[in-house]
Amino acid sequence: MTSTPDVSGQVEAATQRVRELSERVMEQAKSNGLAWLEGYERVLKNMLDLEEQAAKGTGADWAGTLASTHANFVRETSEVVFGVMRDQMKR
């Protein structure tokens, strides 16, 4: 009669390795996501600053006011959105 070998220890070890790998992948994904988000925030800030400077350089008051209003709206909105995204990634 043939007996089946007990592989439960091997299965448990493999399960543990998969779990650990999964956790490392998730942590790296969070780290990458946060780095991307921070980079995007910097680019957006620079673009909005450039927009305001360019509008002020025209010498037309209305253009400067319009650009500042737009830039402030985008800054405030993105601050909320990026804050929520950052909080979710840190969980």
PDB file of C-alpha atoms in Angstrom:
ATOM      1  CA  MET A   1       0.000   0.000   0.000  1.00  0.00           C
ATOM      2  CA  THR A   2       1.243   3.471  -0.847  1.00  0.00           C
ATOM      3  CA  SER A   3       0.940   6.276   1.596  1.00  0.00           C
ATOM      4  CA  THR A   4       0.706   9.906   0.654  1.00  0.00           C
ATOM      5  CA  PRO A   5       3.420  12.083   2.073  1.00  0.00           C
ATOM      6  CA  ASP A   6       2.436  14.756   4.553  1.00  0.00           C
ATOM      7  CA  VAL A   7       2.894  18.028   2.680  1.00  0.00           C
ATOM      8  CA  SER A   8       0.953  20.246   5.042  1.00  0.00           C
ATOM      9  CA  GLY A   9       4.178  21.784   6.388  1.00  0.00           C
ATOM     10  CA  GLN A  10       5.349  22.604   2.878  1.00  0.00           C
ATOM     11  CA  VAL A  11       1.989  24.106   1.965  1.00  0.00           C
ATOM     12  CA  GLU A  12       2.011  26.219   5.121  1.00  0.00           C
ATOM     13  CA  ALA A  13       5.560  27.425   4.377  1.00  0.00           C
ATOM     14  CA  ALA A  14       4.624  28.278   0.791  1.00  0.00           C
ATOM     15  CA  THR A  15       1.525  30.110   1.987  1.00  0.00           C
ATOM     16  CA  GLN A  16       3.631  32.123   4.417  1.00  0.00           C
ATOM     17  CA  ARG A  17       6.137  33.041   1.668  1.00  0.00           C
ATOM     18  CA  VAL A  18       3.325  34.173  -0.613  1.00  0.00           C
ATOM     19  CA  ARG A  19       1.813  36.247   2.214  1.00  0.00           C
ATOM     20  CA  GLU A  20       5.174  37.913   2.955  1.00  0.00           C
ATOM     21  CA  LEU A  21       5.811  38.620  -0.724  1.00  0.00           C
ATOM     22  CA  SER A  22       2.330  40.064  -1.067  1.00  0.00           C
ATOM     23  CA  GLU A  23       2.920  42.395   1.864  1.00  0.00           C
ATOM     24  CA  ARG A  24       6.250  43.570   0.403  1.00  0.00           C
ATOM     25  CA  VAL A  25       4.631  44.214  -2.981  1.00  0.00           C
ATOM     26  CA  MET A  26       1.852  46.239  -1.326  1.00  0.00           C
ATOM     27  CA  GLU A  27       4.330  48.317   0.675  1.00  0.00           C
ATOM     28  CA  GLN A  28       6.406  49.024  -2.429  1.00  0.00           C
ATOM     29  CA  ALA A  29       3.287  49.984  -4.381  1.00  0.00           C
ATOM     30  CA  LYS A  30       2.290  52.420  -1.636  1.00  0.00           C
ATOM     31  CA  SER A  31       5.780  53.891  -1.574  1.00  0.00           C
ATOM     32  CA  ASN A  32       5.815  54.275  -5.363  1.00  0.00           C
ATOM     33  CA  GLY A  33       2.343  55.800  -5.321  1.00  0.00           C
ATOM     34  CA  LEU A  34       3.333  58.355  -2.702  1.00  0.00           C
ATOM     35  CA  ALA A  35       6.490  59.264  -4.630  1.00  0.00           C
ATOM     36  CA  TRP A  36       4.452  59.726  -7.823  1.00  0.00           C
ATOM     37  CA  LEU A  37       1.863  61.821  -5.998  1.00  0.00           C
ATOM     38  CA  GLU A  38       4.509  64.093  -4.478  1.00  0.00           C
ATOM     39  CA  GLY A  39       6.168  64.528  -7.870  1.00  0.00           C
ATOM     40  CA  TYR A  40       2.852  65.353  -9.518  1.00  0.00           C
ATOM     41  CA  GLU A  41       2.098  67.921  -6.817  1.00  0.00           C
ATOM     42  CA  ARG A  42       5.442  69.642  -7.450  1.00  0.00           C
ATOM     43  CA  VAL A  43       4.852  69.723 -11.212  1.00  0.00           C
ATOM     44  CA  LEU A  44       1.345  71.126 -10.735  1.00  0.00           C
ATOM     45  CA  LYS A  45       2.623  73.818  -8.364  1.00  0.00           C
ATOM     46  CA  ASN A  46       5.312  74.844 -10.843  1.00  0.00           C
ATOM     47  CA  MET A  47       2.819  74.980 -13.705  1.00  0.00           C
ATOM     48  CA  LEU A  48       0.421  77.148 -11.705  1.00  0.00           C
ATOM     49  CA  ASP A  49       3.246  79.475 -10.669  1.00  0.00           C
ATOM     50  CA  LEU A  50       4.281  79.764 -14.320  1.00  0.00           C
ATOM     51  CA  GLU A  51       0.697  80.478 -15.354  1.00  0.00           C
ATOM     52  CA  GLU A  52       0.453  83.302 -12.841  1.00  0.00           C
ATOM     53  CA  GLN A  53       3.825  84.785 -13.793  1.00  0.00           C
ATOM     54  CA  ALA A  54       3.005  84.663 -17.499  1.00  0.00           C
ATOM     55  CA  ALA A  55      -0.340  86.381 -16.959  1.00  0.00           C
ATOM     56  CA  LYS A  56       1.210  89.089 -14.811  1.00  0.00           C
ATOM     57  CA  GLY A  57       3.853  89.586 -17.495  1.00  0.00           C
ATOM     58  CA  THR A  58       1.191  90.625 -19.997  1.00  0.00           C
ATOM     59  CA  GLY A  59       0.606  93.824 -18.074  1.00  0.00           C
ATOM     60  CA  ALA A  60      -3.157  93.317 -18.238  1.00  0.00           C
ATOM     61  CA  ASP A  61      -4.641  93.374 -14.757  1.00  0.00           C
ATOM     62  CA  TRP A  62      -7.573  91.195 -15.763  1.00  0.00           C
ATOM     63  CA  ALA A  63      -5.222  88.464 -17.042  1.00  0.00           C
ATOM     64  CA  GLY A  64      -3.299  88.415 -13.772  1.00  0.00           C
ATOM     65  CA  THR A  65      -6.503  88.294 -11.767  1.00  0.00           C
ATOM     66  CA  LEU A  66      -7.931  85.510 -13.913  1.00  0.00           C
ATOM     67  CA  ALA A  67      -4.741  83.439 -13.709  1.00  0.00           C
ATOM     68  CA  SER A  68      -4.476  83.906  -9.935  1.00  0.00           C
ATOM     69  CA  THR A  69      -8.116  82.959  -9.434  1.00  0.00           C
ATOM     70  CA  HIS A  70      -7.694  79.856 -11.572  1.00  0.00           C
ATOM     71  CA  ALA A  71      -4.427  78.885  -9.887  1.00  0.00           C
ATOM     72  CA  ASN A  72      -5.910  79.298  -6.409  1.00  0.00           C
ATOM     73  CA  PHE A  73      -8.931  77.198  -7.341  1.00  0.00           C
ATOM     74  CA  VAL A  74      -6.724  74.396  -8.687  1.00  0.00           C
ATOM     75  CA  ARG A  75      -4.400  74.588  -5.653  1.00  0.00           C
ATOM     76  CA  GLU A  76      -7.241  74.365  -3.152  1.00  0.00           C
ATOM     77  CA  THR A  77      -9.032  71.599  -5.016  1.00  0.00           C
ATOM     78  CA  SER A  78      -5.910  69.539  -5.598  1.00  0.00           C
ATOM     79  CA  GLU A  79      -4.863  69.965  -1.964  1.00  0.00           C
ATOM     80  CA  VAL A  80      -8.046  68.191  -0.873  1.00  0.00           C
ATOM     81  CA  VAL A  81      -7.824  65.491  -3.547  1.00  0.00           C
ATOM     82  CA  PHE A  82      -4.129  64.819  -2.970  1.00  0.00           C
ATOM     83  CA  GLY A  83      -4.671  64.775   0.792  1.00  0.00           C
ATOM     84  CA  VAL A  84      -7.334  62.094   0.484  1.00  0.00           C
ATOM     85  CA  MET A  85      -5.176  60.068  -1.893  1.00  0.00           C
ATOM     86  CA  ARG A  86      -2.164  60.368   0.415  1.00  0.00           C
ATOM     87  CA  ASP A  87      -4.229  59.223   3.415  1.00  0.00           C
ATOM     88  CA  GLN A  88      -5.540  56.219   1.496  1.00  0.00           C
ATOM     89  CA  MET A  89      -2.056  55.205   0.387  1.00  0.00           C
ATOM     90  CA  LYS A  90      -0.713  55.371   3.922  1.00  0.00           C
ATOM     91  CA  ARG A  91      -3.268  52.838   5.186  1.00  0.00           C
TER      92      ARG A  91
END
